[in-house]
XYZ file of C-alpha atoms in Angstrom:
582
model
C 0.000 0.000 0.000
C 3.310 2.118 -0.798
C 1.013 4.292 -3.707
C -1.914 4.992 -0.817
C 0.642 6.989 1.141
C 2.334 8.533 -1.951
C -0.870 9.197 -3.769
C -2.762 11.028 -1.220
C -3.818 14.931 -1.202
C -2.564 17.698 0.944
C -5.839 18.925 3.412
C -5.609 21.941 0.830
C -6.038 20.175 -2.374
C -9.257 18.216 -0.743
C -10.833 21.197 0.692
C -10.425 22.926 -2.595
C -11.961 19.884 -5.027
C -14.813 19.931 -2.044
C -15.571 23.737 -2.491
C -15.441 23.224 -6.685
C -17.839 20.260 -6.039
C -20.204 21.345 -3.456
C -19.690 25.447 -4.537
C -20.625 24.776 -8.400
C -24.064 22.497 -7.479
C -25.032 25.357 -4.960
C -24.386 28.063 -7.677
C -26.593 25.927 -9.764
C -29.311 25.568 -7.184
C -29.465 29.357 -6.359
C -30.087 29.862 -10.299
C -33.266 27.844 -9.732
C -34.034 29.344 -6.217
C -37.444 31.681 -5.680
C -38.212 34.535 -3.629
C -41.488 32.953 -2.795
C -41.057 29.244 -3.347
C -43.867 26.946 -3.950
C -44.688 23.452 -1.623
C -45.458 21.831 -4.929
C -42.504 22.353 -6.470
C -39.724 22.078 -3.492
C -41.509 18.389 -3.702
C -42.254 17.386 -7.265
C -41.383 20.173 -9.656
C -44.896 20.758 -10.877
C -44.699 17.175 -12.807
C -43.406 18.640 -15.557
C -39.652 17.304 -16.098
C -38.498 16.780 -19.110
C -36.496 13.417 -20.911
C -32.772 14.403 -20.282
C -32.983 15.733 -16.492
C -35.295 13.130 -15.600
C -33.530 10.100 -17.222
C -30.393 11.694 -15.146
C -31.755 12.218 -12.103
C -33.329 8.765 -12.489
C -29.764 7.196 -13.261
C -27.753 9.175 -10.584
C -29.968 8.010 -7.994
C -29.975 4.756 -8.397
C -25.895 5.465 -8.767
C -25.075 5.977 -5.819
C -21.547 5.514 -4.096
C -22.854 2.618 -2.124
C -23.842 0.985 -4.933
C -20.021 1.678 -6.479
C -18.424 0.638 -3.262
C -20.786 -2.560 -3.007
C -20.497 -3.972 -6.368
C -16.679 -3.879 -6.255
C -17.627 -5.545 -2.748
C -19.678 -8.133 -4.700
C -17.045 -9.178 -7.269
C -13.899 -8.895 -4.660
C -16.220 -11.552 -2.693
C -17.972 -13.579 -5.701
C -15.481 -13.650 -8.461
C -16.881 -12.006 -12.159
C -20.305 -12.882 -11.673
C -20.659 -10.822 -8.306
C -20.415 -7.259 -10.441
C -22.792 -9.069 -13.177
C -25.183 -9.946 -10.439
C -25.355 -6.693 -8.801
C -25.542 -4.483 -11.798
C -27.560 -6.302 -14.136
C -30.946 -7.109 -11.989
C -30.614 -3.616 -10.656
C -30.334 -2.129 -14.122
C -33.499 -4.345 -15.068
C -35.517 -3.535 -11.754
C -35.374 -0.186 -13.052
C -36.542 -1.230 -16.427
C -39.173 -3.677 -14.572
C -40.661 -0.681 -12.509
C -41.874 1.488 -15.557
C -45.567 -0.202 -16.698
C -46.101 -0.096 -12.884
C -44.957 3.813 -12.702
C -47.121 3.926 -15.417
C -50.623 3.141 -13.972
C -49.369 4.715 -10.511
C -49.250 8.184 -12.500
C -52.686 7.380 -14.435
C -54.644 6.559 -11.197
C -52.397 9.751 -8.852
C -51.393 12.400 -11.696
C -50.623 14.913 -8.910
C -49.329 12.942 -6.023
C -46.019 13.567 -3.873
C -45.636 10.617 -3.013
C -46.767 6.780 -3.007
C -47.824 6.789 0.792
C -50.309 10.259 0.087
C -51.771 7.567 -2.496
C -51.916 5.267 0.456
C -54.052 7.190 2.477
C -56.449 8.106 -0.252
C -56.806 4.784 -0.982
C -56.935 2.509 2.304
C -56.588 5.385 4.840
C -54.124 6.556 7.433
C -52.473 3.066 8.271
C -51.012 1.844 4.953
C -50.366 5.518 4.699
C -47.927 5.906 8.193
C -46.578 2.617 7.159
C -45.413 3.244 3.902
C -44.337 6.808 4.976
C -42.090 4.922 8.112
C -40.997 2.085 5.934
C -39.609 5.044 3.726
C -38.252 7.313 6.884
C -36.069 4.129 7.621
C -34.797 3.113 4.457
C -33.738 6.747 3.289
C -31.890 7.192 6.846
C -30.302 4.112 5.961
C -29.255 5.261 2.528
C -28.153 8.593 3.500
C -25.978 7.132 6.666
C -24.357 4.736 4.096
C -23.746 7.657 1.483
C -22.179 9.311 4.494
C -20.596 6.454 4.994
C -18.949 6.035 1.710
C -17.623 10.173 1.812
C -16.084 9.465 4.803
C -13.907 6.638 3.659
C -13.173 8.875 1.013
C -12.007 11.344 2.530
C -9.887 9.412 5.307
C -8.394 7.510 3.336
C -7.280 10.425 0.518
C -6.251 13.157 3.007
C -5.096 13.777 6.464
C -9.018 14.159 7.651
C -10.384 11.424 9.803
C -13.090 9.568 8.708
C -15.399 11.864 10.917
C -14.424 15.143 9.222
C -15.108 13.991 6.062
C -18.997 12.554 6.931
C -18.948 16.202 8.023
C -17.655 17.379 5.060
C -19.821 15.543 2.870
C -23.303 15.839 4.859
C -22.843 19.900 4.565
C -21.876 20.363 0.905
C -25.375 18.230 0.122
C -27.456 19.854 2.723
C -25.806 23.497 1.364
C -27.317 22.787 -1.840
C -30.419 20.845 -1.526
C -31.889 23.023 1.559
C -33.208 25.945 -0.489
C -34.959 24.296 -3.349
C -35.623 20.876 -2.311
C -36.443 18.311 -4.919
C -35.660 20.667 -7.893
C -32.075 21.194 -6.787
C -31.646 18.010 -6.704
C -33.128 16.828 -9.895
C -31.025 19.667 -11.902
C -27.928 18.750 -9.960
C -28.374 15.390 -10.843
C -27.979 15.928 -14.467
C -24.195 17.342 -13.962
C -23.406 14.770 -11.816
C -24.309 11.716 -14.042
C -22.674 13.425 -17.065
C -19.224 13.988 -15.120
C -19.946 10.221 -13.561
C -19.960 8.624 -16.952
C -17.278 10.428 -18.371
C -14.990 9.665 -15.085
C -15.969 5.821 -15.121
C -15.212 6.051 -18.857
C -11.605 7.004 -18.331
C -10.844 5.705 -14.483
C -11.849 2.089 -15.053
C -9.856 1.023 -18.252
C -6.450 3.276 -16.575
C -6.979 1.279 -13.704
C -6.530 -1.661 -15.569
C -4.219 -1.112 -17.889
C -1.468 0.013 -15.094
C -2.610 -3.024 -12.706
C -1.095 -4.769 -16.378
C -4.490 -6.355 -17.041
C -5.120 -8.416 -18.516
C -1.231 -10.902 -17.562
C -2.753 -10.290 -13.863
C -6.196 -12.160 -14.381
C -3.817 -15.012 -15.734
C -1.039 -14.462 -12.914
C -3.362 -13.855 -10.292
C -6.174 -17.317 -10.497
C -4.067 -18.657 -7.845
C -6.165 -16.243 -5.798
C -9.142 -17.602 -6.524
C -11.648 -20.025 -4.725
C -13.404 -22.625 -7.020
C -16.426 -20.789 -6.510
C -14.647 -17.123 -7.130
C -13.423 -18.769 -10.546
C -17.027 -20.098 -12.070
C -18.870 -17.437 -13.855
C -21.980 -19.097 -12.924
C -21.410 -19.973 -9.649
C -24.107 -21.017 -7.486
C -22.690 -19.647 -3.879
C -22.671 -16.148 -5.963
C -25.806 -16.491 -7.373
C -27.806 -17.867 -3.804
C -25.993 -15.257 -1.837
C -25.987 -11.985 -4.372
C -27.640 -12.556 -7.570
C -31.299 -14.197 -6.150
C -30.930 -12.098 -2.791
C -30.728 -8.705 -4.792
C -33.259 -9.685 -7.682
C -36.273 -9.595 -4.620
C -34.143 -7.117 -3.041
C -34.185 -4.302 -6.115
C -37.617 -4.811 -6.972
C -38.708 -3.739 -3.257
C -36.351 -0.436 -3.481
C -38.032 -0.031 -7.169
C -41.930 -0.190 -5.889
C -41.406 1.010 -1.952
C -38.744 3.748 -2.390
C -40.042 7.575 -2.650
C -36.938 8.633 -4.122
C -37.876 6.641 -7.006
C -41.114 7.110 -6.907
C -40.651 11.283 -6.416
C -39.329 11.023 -9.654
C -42.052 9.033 -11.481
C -44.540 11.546 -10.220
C -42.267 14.247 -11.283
C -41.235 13.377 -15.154
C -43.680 14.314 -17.761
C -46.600 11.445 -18.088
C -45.425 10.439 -21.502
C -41.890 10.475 -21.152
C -41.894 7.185 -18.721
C -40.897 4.643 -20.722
C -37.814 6.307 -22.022
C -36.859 8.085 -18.706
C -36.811 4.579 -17.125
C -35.764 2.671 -20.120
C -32.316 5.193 -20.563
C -31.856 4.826 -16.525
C -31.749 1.055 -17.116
C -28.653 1.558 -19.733
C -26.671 4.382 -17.727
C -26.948 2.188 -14.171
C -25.728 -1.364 -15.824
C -22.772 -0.180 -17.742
C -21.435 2.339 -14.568
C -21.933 -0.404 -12.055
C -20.694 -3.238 -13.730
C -17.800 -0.971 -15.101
C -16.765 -0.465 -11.625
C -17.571 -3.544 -9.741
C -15.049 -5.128 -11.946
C -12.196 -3.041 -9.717
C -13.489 -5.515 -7.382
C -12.825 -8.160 -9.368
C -9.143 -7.260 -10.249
C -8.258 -6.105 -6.818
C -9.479 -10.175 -5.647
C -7.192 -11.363 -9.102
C -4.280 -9.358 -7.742
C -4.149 -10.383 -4.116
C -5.245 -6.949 -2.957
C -6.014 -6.321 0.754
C -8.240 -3.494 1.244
C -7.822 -1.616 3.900
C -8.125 -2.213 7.985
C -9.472 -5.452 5.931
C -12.803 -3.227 5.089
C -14.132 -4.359 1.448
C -15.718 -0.896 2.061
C -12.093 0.580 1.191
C -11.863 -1.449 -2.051
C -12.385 1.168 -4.637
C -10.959 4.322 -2.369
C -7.499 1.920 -2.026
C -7.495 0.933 -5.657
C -7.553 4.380 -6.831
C -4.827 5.459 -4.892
C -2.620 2.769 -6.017
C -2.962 2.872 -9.301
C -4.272 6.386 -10.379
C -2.337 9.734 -11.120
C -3.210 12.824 -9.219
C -4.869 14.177 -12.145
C -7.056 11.271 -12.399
C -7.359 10.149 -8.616
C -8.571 13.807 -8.497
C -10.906 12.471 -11.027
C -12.114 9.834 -9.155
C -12.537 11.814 -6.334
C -15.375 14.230 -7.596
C -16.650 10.661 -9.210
C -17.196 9.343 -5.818
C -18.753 12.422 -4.393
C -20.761 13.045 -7.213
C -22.423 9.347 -7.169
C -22.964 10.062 -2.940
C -24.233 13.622 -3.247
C -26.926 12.347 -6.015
C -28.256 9.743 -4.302
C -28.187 11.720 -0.260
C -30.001 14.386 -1.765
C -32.471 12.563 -3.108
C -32.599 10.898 0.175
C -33.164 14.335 1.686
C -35.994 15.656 -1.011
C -37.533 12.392 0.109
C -37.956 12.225 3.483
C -38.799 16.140 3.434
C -41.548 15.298 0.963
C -42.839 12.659 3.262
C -43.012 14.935 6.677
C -44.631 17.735 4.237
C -47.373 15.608 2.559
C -47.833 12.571 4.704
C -47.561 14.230 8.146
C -48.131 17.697 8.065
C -50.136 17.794 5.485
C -52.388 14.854 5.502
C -52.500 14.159 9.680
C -51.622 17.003 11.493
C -53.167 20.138 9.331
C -55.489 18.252 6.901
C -55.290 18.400 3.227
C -57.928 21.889 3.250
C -56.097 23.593 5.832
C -52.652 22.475 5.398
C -50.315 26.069 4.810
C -47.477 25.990 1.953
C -44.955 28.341 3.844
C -45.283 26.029 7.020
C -44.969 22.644 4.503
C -41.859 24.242 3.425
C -40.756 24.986 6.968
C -41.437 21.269 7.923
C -39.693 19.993 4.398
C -36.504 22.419 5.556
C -36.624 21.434 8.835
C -36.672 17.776 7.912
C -33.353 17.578 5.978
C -31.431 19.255 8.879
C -32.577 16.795 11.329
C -32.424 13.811 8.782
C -28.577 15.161 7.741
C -28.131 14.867 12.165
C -28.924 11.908 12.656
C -27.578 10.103 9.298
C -23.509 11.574 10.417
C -24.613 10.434 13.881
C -25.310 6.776 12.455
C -22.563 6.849 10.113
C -20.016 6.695 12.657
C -21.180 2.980 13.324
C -19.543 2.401 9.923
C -21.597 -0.376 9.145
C -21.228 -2.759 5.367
C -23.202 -0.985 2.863
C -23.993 -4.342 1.208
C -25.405 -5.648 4.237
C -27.558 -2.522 4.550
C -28.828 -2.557 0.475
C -29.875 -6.086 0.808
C -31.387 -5.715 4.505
C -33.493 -1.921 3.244
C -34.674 -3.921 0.034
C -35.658 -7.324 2.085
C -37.461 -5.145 4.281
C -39.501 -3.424 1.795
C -40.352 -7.076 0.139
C -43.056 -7.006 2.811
C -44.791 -3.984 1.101
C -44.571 -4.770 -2.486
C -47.428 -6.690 -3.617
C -50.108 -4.597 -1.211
C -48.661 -1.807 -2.446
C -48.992 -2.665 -6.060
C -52.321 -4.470 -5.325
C -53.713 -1.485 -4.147
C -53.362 0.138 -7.709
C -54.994 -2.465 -9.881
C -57.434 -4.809 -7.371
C -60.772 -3.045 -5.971
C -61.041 -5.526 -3.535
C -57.891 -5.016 -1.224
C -58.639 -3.187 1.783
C -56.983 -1.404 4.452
C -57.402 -3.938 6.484
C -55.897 -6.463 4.363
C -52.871 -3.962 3.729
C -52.060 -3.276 7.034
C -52.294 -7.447 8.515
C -50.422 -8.483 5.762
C -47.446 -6.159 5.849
C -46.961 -6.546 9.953
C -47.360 -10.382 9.473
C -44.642 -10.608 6.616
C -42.313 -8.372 8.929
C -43.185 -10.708 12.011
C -41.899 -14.074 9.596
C -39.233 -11.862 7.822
C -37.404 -10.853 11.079
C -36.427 -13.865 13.126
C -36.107 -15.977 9.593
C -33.516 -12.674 8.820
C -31.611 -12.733 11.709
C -31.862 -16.189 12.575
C -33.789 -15.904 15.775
C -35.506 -18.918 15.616
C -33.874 -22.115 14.543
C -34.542 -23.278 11.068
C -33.403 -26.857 11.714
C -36.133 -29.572 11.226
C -40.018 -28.723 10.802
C -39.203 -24.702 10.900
C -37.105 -25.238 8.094
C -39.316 -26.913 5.966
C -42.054 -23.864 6.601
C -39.652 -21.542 5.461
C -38.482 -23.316 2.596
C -42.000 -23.736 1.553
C -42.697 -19.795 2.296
C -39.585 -19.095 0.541
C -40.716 -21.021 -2.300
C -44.106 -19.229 -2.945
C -42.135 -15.854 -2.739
C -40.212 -16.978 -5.755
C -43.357 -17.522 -7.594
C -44.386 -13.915 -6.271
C -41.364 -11.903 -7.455
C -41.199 -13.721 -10.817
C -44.539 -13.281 -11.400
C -45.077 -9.348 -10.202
C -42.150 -9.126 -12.660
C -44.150 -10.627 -15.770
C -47.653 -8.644 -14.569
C -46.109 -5.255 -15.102
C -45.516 -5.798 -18.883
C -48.202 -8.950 -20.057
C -51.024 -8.979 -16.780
C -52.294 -11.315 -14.353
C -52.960 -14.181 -16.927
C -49.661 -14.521 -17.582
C -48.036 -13.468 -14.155
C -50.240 -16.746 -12.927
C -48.217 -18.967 -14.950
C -45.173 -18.148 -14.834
C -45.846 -17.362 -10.685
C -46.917 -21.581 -10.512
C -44.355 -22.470 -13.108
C -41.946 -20.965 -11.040
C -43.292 -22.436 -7.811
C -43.536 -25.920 -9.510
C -39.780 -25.572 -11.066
C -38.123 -24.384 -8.037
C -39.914 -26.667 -4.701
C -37.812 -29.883 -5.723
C -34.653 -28.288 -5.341
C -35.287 -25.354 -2.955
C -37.221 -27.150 0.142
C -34.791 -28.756 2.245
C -31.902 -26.588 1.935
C -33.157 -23.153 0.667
C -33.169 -22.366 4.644
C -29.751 -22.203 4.803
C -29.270 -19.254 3.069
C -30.824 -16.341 5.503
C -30.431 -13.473 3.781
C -32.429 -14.537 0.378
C -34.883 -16.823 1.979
C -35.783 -13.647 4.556
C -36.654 -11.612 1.475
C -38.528 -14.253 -0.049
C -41.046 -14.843 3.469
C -41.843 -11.181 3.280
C -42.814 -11.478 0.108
C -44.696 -14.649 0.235
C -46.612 -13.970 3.407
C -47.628 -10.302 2.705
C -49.101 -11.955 -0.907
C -50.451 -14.736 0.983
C -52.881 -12.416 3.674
C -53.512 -9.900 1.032
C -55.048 -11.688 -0.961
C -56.786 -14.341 1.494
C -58.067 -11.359 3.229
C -58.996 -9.400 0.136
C -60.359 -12.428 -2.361
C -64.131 -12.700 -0.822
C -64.467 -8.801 -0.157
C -67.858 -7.888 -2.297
C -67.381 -3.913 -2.204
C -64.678 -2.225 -4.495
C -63.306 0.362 -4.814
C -63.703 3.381 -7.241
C -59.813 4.506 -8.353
C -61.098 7.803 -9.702
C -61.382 9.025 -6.542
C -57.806 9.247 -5.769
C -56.879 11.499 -8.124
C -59.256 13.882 -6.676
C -58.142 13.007 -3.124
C -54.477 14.130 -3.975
C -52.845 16.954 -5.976
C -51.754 20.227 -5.110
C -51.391 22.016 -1.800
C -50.528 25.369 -3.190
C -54.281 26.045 -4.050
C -54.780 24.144 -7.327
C -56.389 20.800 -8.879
C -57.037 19.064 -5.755
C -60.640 18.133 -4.795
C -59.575 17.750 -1.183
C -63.085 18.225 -0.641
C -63.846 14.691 -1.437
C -63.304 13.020 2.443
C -61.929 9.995 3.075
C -64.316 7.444 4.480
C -63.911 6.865 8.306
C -64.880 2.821 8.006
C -64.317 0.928 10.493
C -61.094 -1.034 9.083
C -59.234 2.523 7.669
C -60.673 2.099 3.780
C -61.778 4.196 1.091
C -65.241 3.310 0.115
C -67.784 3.558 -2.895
C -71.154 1.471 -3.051
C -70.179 0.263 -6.511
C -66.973 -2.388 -7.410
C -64.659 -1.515 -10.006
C -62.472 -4.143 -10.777
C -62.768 -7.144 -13.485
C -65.413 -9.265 -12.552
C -62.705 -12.585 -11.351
C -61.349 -10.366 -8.842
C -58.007 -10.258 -10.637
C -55.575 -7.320 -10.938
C -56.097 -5.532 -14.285
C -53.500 -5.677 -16.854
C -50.621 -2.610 -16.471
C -52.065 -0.707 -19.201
C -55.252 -0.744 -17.253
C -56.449 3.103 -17.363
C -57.969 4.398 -13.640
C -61.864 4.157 -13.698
């Protein structure tokens, strides 16, 4: 680790590619700033985005330096396949999450976010626990964005990990305070352009002076059977399968997605999501494979961190010019994803708690939304450096976040296309799949013997679940059916009996199965429906405009939305994606 101490900055070379960095994105936010800003647009930008910003707001934040730091993770761990793995089903979750994005904006063209949906829908329940579900996983994100500036930072300076969470947490909370959402969105665009071009240049140097490719033949000594099969079945149980359920959870339960898809233009989803898909596969992959050539060359990162993989790779290998490079790379990829993180959870205390339960939607004020909104991302940006001194694996946390979020995915979605599910139904099914996906998680309970076999066969139903929310998105229920059993069918030979042993993927795969599982049990023999056109007049606008806030929600018994008349096919069956709201 000779080039670490050789290769690292001065404290006045760091602070000054810090000030560039974090000074040029607040120049750009003030040119967007307004005297008299509007509580619509600090959270959505009036819905209005157009294809370029949104398909690089959409890519850099889903880039985010976690998502760097744990693919190279992935393939120093897995061999090749790990970066493959990680990239490629989180490049198609994005791709998998845009016929669902588009029925969410057909049935809520004005919402803020997926929770305010919630409530207009089932009521405050599925509302607070969508709106907490997100609160969690965005602390989480931000602490591990944190995270990842701080081993930055430590590692290419004389700071201490400390300063540099610091550092990082008040360049993106200079920027992002004032305009919220919008500053983030236009931000984004500058960051994924000078992401690309970095990865474009740092990657192949990288390399090329670790003599690639004599050290993948020099270096297979390294190697663990496993690390050495491309299609390795330890890689694929522990990363690929884990992260597949994992990435679809983020892609339906995360608001800083969904901000976004409320946010672009109606009829520029499909290529917003479709160009995000490209942009996150080839960055990701492109550096995950540093992973993969710092496991080929023997490399040790760091304290023995896999955190400090890319960070330690850099400085050996890269010029000053360049490592400065990689530098704003790094905190380019963090800063787009944290302030998403931050428009998010600000949107969420504006619209879901202010607005909707402490004020009311008709008496809610703007200025005070915007107060709560500002208020938020100081408090969030607190307690995420607090946190991020706990220094925790950033893979561990991605997987955990998405697993989590498994429990939510098919009420969530249900809720969109099925009259019958109620609020009822939404709220038993999501704290019984979090009851199963907890112990089977952390291995509180023993899975040896009878236990195991229940969770095997639990595990086995999710897979049906996630394959076939997958294929309803794009070709409906008929077909998500099949391939659901086919999958089910396929999968139960091999899987129960040892599927158990693999804690992480099979935790993922309870939440999903037993959140489907209630839902629908609880849902199936319901006779009243539900009328979707009424939640497009039950959210909108705060700032005075298209809302009918007038329309109340029901106070029934069980928390749902009611109308005398049904509205869904007559088998009870989720409509097909294309479905329009009725």
């Amino acid at each position: 680790m000779g080039g670490l101490e050789t290769a690292q900055f001065n404290a006045l070379v760091v602070v000054g590619l810090l000030v560039f960095f974090y000074g040029g994105t607040f120049l750009i936010s003030t040119r967007i700033g307004k005297k008299e800003e509007n509580a619509d647009g600090y959270m959505t930008a009036g819905n209005n985005i157009g294809f370029g910003i949104s398909a690089a707001s959409m890519t850099a934040t889903w880039i985010w330096a976690a998502s760097m730091y744990a693919s190279a993770t992935s393939g120093y761990t897995y061999g090749i396949s790990g970066p493959i793995h990680y990239g490629l089903w989180g490049a198609l979750m994005i791709l998998f999450i845009y016929p669902f994005g588009r029925r969410i904006r057909a049935v809520a063209p004005k919402a803020h976010t997926l929770a305010e949906v919630m409530y207009a829908r089932h009521g405050r329940s599925s509302q607070l626990m969508l709106a907490g579900s997100n609160v969690v996983g965005s602390l989480i994100s931000l602490m591990s964005n944190f995270i990842a500036g701080g081993v930055l930072i430590s590692m290419l300076s004389p700071f201490t990990f400390t300063q540099g969470v610091f550092a990082v947490a008040a360049g993106v909370l200079l920027y992002t305070l004032w305009s919220g959402f919008r500053a983030s969105v236009l931000t984004d665009f500058v960051q994924v352009v000078a992401m690309l071009g970095a990865v474009a240049v740092i990657v192949p140097f990288i390399f090329l002076a670790a003599d690639f490719p004599a050290a993948f033949e020099t270096g297979a000594a390294h190697l663990t059977a496993e690390q050495g099969d491309f299609f390795s079945s330890v890689a694929f149980m522990e990363q690929g399968a884990p992260y597949i359920a994992a990435v679809l959870a983020y892609a339906i339960g995360n608001q800083t997605i969904a901000q976004r898809l409320f946010a672009v233009k109606e009829d520029l989803i499909k290529p917003t999501f479709i160009t995000a898909t490209i942009g996150y596969g080839a960055m990701v992959i492109g550096v995950g494979m540093l992973g993969v050539l710092a496991l080929y060359l023997g490399y040790e990162p760091v304290g023995g961190d896999p955190n400090n993989i890319i960070p330690g790779m850099a400085a050996e290998y890269l010029p000053p010019v360049l490592l400065g490079l990689f530098f704003i790379m790094i905190v380019g990829a963090l800063s787009s994803t944290a302030d998403s993180d931050l428009a998010a959870l600000s949107s969420i205390m504006m619209a879901d708690v202010y607005g909707q339960n402490v004020a009311g939607k008709e008496k809610a004020d703007p200025k005070t939304m915007l107060l709560v909104g500002r208020i938020t991302m100081v408090v969030a940006t607190a307690l995420a450096v607090a946190f991020a001194s706990l220094q925790l694996n950033i893979l561990d946390l991605l997987v955990f976040v998405g697993a989590l979020w498994g429990a939510l995915v098919f009420p969530v979605l249900a809720s969109f296309y099925w009259d019958k599910v109620s609020g009822k139904a939404f709220t038993t099914s999501v704290l019984a799949a979090l009851a199963v996906f907890l112990p089977v998680r952390f291995g509180w309970i023993s899975v040896d013997g009878a236990f195991g076999i229940v969770v095997d066969v639990l595990s086995v139903i999710g897979i049906g679940v996630v394959l076939g929310l997958m294929v309803f998105g794009f070709f409906g229920a008929r077909a998500a059916k099949i391939v659901g059993a086919a999958a089910v069918v396929v999968s139960a030979p091999f899987a129960i009996g040892s599927l158990h042993e693999y804690a992480t993927l099979c935790g993922s795969l309870v939440a999903y199965s037993v959140s489907t599982v209630i839902c629908w049990a609880m849902s199936v023999r319901r006779r009243e429906g539900f009328d979707f056109g009424l939640i497009a007049q039950r959210t909108g606008d705060f700032d005075g405009g298209s809302s009918a806030a007038a329309v109340p929600v029901s106070a029934a018994a069980d928390g749902e939305a009611r109308v005398p008349s049904p509205a869904g096919d007559a088998d009870g069956d989720p409509e097909p994606a294309g479905t329009s709201a009725k």
